[in-house]
Coordinates of C-alpha atoms and ligand atoms in Angstrom, one line a residue:
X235 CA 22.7 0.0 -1.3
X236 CA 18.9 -1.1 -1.9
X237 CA 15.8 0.2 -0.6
X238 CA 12.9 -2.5 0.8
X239 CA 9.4 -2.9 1.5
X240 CA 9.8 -4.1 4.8
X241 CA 6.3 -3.7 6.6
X242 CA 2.5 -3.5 4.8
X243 CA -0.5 -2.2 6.9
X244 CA -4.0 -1.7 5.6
X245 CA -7.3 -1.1 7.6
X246 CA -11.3 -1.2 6.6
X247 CA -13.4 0.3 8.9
X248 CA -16.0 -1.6 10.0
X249 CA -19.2 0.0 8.7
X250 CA -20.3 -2.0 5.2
X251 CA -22.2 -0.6 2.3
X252 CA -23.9 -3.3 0.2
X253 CA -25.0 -3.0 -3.5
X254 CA -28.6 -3.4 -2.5
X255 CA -28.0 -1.1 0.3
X256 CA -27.3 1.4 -2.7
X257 CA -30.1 0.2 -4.7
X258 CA -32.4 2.1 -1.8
X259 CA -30.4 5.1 -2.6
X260 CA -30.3 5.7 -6.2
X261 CA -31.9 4.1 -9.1
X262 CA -29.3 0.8 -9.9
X263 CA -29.0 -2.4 -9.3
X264 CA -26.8 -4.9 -7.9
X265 CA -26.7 -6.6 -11.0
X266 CA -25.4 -3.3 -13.2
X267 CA -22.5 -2.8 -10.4
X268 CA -21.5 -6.1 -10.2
X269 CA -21.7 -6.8 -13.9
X270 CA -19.8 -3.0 -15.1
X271 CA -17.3 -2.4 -12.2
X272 CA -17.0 -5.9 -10.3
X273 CA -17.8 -4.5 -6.9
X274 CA -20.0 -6.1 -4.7
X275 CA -19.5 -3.7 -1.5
X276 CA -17.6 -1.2 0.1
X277 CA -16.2 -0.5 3.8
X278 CA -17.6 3.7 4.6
X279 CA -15.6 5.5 7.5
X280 CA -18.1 6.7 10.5
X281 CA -18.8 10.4 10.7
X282 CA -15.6 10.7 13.7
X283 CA -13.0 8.9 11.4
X284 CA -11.0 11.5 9.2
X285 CA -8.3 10.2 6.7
X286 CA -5.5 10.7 9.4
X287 CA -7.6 7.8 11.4
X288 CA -7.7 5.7 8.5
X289 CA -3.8 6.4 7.8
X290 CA -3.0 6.0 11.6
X291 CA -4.6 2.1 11.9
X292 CA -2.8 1.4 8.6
X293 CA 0.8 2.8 9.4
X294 CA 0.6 1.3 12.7
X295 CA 0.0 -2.4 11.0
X296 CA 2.7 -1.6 8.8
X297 CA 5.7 -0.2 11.5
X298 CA 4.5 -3.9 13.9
X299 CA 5.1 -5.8 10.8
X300 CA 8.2 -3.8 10.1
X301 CA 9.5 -3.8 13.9
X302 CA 10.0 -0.3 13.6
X303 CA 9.0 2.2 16.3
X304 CA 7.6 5.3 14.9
X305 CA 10.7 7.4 16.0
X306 CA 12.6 5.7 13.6
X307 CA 10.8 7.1 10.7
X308 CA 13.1 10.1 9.1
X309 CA 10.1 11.5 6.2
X310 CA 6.0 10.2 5.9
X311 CA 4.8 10.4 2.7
X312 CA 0.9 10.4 2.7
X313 CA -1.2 10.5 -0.4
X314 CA -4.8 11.4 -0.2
X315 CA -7.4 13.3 -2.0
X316 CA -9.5 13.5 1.1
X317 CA -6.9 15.2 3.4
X318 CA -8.7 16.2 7.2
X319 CA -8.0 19.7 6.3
X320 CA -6.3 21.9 3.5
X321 CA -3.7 22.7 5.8
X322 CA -2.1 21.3 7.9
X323 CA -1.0 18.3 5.9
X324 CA -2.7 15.4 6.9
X325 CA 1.1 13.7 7.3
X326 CA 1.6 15.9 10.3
X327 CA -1.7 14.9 11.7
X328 CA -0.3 10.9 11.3
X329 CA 3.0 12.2 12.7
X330 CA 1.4 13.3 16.1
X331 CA -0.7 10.5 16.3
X332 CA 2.0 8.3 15.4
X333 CA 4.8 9.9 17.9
X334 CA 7.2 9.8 15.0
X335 CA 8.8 13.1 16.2
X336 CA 11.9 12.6 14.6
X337 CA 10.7 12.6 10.7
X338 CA 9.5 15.5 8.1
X339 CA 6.1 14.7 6.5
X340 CA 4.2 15.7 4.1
X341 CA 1.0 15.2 1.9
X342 CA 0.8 14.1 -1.8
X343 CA -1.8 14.6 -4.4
X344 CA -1.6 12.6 -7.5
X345 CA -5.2 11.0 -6.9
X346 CA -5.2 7.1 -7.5
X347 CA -1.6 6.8 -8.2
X348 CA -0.9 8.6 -5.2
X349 CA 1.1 5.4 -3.6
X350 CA 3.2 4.9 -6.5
X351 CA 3.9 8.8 -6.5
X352 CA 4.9 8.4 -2.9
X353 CA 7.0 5.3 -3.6
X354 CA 8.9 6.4 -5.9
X355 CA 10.0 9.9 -3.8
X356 CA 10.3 8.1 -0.4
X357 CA 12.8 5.6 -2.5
X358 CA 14.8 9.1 -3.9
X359 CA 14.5 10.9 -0.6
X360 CA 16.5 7.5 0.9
X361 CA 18.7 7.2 -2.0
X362 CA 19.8 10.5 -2.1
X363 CA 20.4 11.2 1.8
X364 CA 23.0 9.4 3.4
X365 CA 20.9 10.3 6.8
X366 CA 17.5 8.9 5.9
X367 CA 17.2 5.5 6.7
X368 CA 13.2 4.7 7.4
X369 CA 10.4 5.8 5.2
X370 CA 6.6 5.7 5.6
X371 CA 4.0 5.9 3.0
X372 CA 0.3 6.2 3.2
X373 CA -2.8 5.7 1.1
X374 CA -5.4 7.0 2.9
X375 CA -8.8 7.7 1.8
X376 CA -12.6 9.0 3.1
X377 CA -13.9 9.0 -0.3
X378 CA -17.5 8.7 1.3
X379 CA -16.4 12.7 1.8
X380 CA -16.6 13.7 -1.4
X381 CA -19.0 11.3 -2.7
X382 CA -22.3 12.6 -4.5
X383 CA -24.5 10.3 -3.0
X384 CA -27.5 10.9 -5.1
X385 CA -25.0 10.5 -8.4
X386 CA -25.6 6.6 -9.2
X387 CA -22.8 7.5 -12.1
X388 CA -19.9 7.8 -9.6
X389 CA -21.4 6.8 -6.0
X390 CA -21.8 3.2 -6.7
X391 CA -17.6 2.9 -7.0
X392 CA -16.1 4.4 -4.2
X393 CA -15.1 3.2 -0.8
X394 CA -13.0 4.3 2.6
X395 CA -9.9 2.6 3.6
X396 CA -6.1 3.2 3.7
X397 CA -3.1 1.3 3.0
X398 CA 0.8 1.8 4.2
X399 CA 4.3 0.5 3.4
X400 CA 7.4 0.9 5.6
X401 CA 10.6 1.6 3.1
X402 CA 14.3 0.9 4.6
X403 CA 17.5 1.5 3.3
X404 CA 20.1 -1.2 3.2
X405 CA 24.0 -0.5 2.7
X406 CA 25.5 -4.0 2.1
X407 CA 26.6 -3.2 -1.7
X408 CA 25.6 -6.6 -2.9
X409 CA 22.3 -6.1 -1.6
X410 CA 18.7 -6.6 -3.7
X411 CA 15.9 -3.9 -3.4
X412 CA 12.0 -4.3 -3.7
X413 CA 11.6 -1.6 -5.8
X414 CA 13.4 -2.5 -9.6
X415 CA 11.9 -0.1 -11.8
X416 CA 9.4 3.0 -11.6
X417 CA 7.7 5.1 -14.1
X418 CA 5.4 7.9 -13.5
X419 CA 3.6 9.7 -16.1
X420 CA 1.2 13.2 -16.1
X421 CA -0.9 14.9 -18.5
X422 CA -3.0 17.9 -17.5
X423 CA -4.9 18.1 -20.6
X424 CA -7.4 15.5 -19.4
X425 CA -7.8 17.9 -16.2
X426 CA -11.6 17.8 -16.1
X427 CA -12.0 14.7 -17.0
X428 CA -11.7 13.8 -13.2
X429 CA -12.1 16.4 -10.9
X430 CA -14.0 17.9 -7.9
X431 CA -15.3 21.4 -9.5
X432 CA -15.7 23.8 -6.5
X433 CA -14.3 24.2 -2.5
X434 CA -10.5 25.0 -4.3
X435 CA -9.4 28.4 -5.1
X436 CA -10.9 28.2 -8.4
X437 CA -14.3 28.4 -7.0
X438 CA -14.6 28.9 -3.5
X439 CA -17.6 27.6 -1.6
X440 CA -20.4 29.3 -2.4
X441 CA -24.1 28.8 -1.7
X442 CA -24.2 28.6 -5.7
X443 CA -21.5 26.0 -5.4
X444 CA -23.5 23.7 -2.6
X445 CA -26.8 24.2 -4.5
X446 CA -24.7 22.3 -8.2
X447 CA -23.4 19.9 -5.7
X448 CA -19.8 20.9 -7.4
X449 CA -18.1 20.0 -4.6
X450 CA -18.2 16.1 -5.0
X451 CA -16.2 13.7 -7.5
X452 CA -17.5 14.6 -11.1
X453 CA -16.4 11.6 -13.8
X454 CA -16.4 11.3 -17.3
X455 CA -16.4 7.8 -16.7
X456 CA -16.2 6.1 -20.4
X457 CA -13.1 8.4 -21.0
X458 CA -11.4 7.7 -18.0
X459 CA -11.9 3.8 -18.8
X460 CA -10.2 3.8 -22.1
X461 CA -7.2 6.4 -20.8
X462 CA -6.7 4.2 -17.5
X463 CA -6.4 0.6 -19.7
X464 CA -3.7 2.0 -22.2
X465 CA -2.2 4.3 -19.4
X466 CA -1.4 1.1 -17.0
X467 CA -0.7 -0.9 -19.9
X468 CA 1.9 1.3 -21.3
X469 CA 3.6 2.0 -18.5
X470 CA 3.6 -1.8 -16.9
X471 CA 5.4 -3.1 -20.3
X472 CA 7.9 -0.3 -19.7
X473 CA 8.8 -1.2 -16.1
X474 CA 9.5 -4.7 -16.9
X475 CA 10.8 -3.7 -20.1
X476 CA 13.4 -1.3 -18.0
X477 CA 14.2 -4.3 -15.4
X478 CA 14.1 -7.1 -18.1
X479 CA 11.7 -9.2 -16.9
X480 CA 9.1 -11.1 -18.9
X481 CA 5.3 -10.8 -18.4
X482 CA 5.8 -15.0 -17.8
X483 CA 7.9 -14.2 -14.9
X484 CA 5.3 -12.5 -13.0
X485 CA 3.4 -13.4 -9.4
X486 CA 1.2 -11.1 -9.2
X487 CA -0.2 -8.3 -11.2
X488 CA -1.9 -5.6 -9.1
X489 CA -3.6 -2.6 -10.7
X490 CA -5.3 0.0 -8.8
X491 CA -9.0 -1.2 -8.0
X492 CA -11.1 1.1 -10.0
X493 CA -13.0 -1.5 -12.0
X494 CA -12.8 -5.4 -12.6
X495 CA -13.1 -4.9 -16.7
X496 CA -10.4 -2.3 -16.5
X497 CA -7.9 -4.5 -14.5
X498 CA -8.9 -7.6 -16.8
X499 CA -8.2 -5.5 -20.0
X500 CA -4.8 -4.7 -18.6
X501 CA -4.3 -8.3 -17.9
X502 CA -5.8 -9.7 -21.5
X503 CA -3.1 -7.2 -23.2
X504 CA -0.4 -8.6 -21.5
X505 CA -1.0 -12.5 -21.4
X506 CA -1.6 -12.7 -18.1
X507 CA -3.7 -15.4 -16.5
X508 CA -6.5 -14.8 -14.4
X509 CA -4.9 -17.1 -11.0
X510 CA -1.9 -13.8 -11.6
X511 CA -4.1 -10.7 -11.3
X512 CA -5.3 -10.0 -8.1
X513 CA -8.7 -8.3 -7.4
X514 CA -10.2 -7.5 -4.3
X515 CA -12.4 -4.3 -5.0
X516 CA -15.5 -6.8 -5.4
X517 CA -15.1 -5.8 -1.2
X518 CA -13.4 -3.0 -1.1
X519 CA -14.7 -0.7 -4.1
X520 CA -12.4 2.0 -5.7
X521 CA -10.2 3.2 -2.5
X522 CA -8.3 5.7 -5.0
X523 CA -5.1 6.0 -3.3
X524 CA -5.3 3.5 -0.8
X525 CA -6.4 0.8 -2.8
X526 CA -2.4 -1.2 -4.4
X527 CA -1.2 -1.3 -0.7
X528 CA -4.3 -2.5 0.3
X529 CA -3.7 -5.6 -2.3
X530 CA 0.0 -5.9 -1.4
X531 CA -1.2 -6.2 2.2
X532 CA -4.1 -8.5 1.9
X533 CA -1.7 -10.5 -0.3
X534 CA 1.4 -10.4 1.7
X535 CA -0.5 -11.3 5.1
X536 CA -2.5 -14.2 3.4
X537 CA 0.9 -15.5 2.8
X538 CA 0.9 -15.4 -0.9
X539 CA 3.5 -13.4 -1.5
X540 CA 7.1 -14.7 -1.4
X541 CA 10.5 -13.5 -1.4
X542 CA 11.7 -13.1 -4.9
X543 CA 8.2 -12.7 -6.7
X544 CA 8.2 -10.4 -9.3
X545 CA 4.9 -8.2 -8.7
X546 CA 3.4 -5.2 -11.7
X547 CA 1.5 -2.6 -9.6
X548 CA 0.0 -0.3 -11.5
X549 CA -2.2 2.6 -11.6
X550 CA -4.1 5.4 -12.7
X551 CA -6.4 8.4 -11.6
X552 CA -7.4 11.8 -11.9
X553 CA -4.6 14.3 -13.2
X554 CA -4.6 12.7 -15.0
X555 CA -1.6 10.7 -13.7
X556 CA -0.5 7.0 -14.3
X557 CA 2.1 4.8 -13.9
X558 CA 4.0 1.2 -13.2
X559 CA 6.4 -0.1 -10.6
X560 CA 8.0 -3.1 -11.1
X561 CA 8.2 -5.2 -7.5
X562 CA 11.1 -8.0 -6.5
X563 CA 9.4 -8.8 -2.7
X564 CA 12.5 -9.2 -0.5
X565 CA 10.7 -10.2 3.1
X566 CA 10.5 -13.8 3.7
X567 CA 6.9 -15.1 3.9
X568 CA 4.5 -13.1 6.7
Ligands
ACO152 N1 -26.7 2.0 -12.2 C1 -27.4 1.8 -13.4 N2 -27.1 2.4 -14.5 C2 -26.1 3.2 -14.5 C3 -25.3 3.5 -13.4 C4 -25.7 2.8 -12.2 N3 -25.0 2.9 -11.0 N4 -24.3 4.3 -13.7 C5 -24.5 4.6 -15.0 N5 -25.5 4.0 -15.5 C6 -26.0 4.0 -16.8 C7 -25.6 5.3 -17.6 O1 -26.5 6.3 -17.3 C8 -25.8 4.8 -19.0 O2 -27.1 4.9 -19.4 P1 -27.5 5.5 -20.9 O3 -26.9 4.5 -21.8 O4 -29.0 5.4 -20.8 O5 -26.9 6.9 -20.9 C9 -25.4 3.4 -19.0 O6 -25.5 3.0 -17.6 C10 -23.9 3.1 -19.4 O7 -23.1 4.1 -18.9 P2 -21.5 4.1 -19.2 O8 -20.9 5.3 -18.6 O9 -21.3 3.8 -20.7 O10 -21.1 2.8 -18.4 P3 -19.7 2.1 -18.4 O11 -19.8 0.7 -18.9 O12 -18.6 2.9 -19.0 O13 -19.4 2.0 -16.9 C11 -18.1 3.2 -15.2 C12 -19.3 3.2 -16.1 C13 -18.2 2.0 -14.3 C14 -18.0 4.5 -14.5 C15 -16.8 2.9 -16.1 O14 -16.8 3.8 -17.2 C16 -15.5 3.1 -15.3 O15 -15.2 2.3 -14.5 N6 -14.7 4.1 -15.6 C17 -13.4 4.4 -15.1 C18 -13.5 4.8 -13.6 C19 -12.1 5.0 -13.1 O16 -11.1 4.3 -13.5 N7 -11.8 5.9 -12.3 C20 -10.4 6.1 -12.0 C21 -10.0 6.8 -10.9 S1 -11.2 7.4 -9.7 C22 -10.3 8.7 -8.9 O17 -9.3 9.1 -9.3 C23 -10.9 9.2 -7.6

């Protein structure tokens, strides 16, 4: 038994935010992003699209590319710190815009790692249940949301988009999985470190709450860097440490998109050249949970991805929470 990626979706909306467009907003530069985080610009939702829009273009890429109606599905996994509502879960919106009437679906919240989270329970939930056979999960993201757009610290980063990946089982006993090894790693004590103060049960919205703006993304950015690079780095030697694989044997090395010099430090600790680590937030900026499947799909229908690459995802976010999966892609070339 093995379980595979068998479908990747992702979708951009349309609307495009430029550095300079940001440099009327806020006191930066183009030259300041592009030189500290390696973005260049960012795709921003439009004031109709919620996170279940952005989840239901994405998951319906992935389920054509996986030939899979949505009634196959039997759980969705979608991650998202940007959920339409509180309740309900944003995965029961998908599911009724979907049709996917069959499955059980529910949100996750582990910020930027939220894929990898997701991965590794929709790969458990299949591997433990004998009746589960078809698993989607979502990245999905309206950052633009819960951005402080008058915070040139943090609004300069972020961007909209989501991502999905359609996760089958496969009996034949001999057969190989995408998935070899998975770590996953918490620590609460760096809490505030990353965090959106008020609009939780904490702190309720208030009119004391909207005046301090507490309830947009609040970073202690130069922490966060130095966690996030010995974070992913740790746990990406572990994974291929677990599956014995060599940082020589790699394809690809995809880290969430949260800065180029974060990614590149990552990729400097391990050896890795630069033609192996794939960037695309100079585009896409920092789509927290959204933002690996994003890369495995712009990879995967570019056609550079091929069956049997060995592929490091990892990532980090606010949780904190970090972590590594080590990837064998089993579908033939898109
Ligand atoms: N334009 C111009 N200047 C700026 C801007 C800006 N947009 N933003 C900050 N600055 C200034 C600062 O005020 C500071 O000025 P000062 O020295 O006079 O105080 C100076 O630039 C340097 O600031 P630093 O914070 O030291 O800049 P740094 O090189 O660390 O880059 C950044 C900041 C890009 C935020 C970086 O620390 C980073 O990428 N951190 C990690 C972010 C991350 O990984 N987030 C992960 C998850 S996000 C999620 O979970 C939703």
């Amino acid at each position: 038994m093995s379980i595979k990626i068998i479908g990747t979706g992702s979708y951009l909306p349309e609307k495009v935010m430029t550095n300079f467009d940001l440099e009327k907003m806020v006191e930066t530069s183009d030259e300041w992003i592009r030189t500290r985080t390696g973005i260049e610009s960012r795709h921003l939702a439009s004031q109709e699209q919620a996170a279940s829009d952005l989840a239901f273009e994405a998951a319906s890429r992935a389920l054509t590319m996986a030939k899979t109606a949505a009634d196959e599905l039997d759980v969705i996994v979608v991650a998202t710190v940007t959920p339409d509502h509180f309740f309900p879960s944003t995965g029961c919106i998908l599911q009724r815009k979907l049709g996917a009437h069959k499955a059980f679906c529910f949100d996750l919240e582990a910020a930027c790692s939220g894929l990898l989270y997701s991965m590794e329970t929709a790969k458990s939930l299949l591997a433990a249940n004998p009746r589960y056979r078809k698993a989607l999960i979502v990245g999905a993201e309206k950052l633009s949301s819960i951005t402080d757009w008058s915070d040139r610290n943090t609004c300069v980063l972020f961007g909209d988009g989501a991502s999905a990946l359609v996760l089958a089982k496969d009996d034949e006993p001999e057969s190989e999985g995408s998935i070899c090894s998975i770590q996953l790693h918490s620590d609460g004590n760096y809490a505030e470190i990353l965090q959106i103060p008020a609009g939780g049960s904490r702190k309720p919205v208030s009119e004391e709450t909207l005046a301090g703006r507490e309830h947009f993304i609040r970073m202690a950015g130069r922490d966060v860097f130095k966690l996030a690079v010995n974070g992913m780095l740790s746990a990406g030697k572990d994974v291929m440490a677990e599956a014995g694989v060599e940082a020589e044997s790699l394809r690809w090395m995809i880290s969430h998109q949260a800065n180029s010099r974060i990614i590149n430090a990552v990729a400097d600790r391990l050896a890795l050249p630069e033609e192996k680590v794939f960037i695309n937030l100079d585009h896409c900026g920092n789509t927290s949970s959204a933002s690996i499947g994003i890369c495995l799909d712009e990879l995967n229908r570019s056609g550079r991805l091929s069956k049997g690459d060995y592929i490091l995802v990892t990532a980090f976010g606010g949780g904190l929470t970090w972590g590594a999966a080590l990837l064998r892609w089993q579908q033939q070339q898109f």
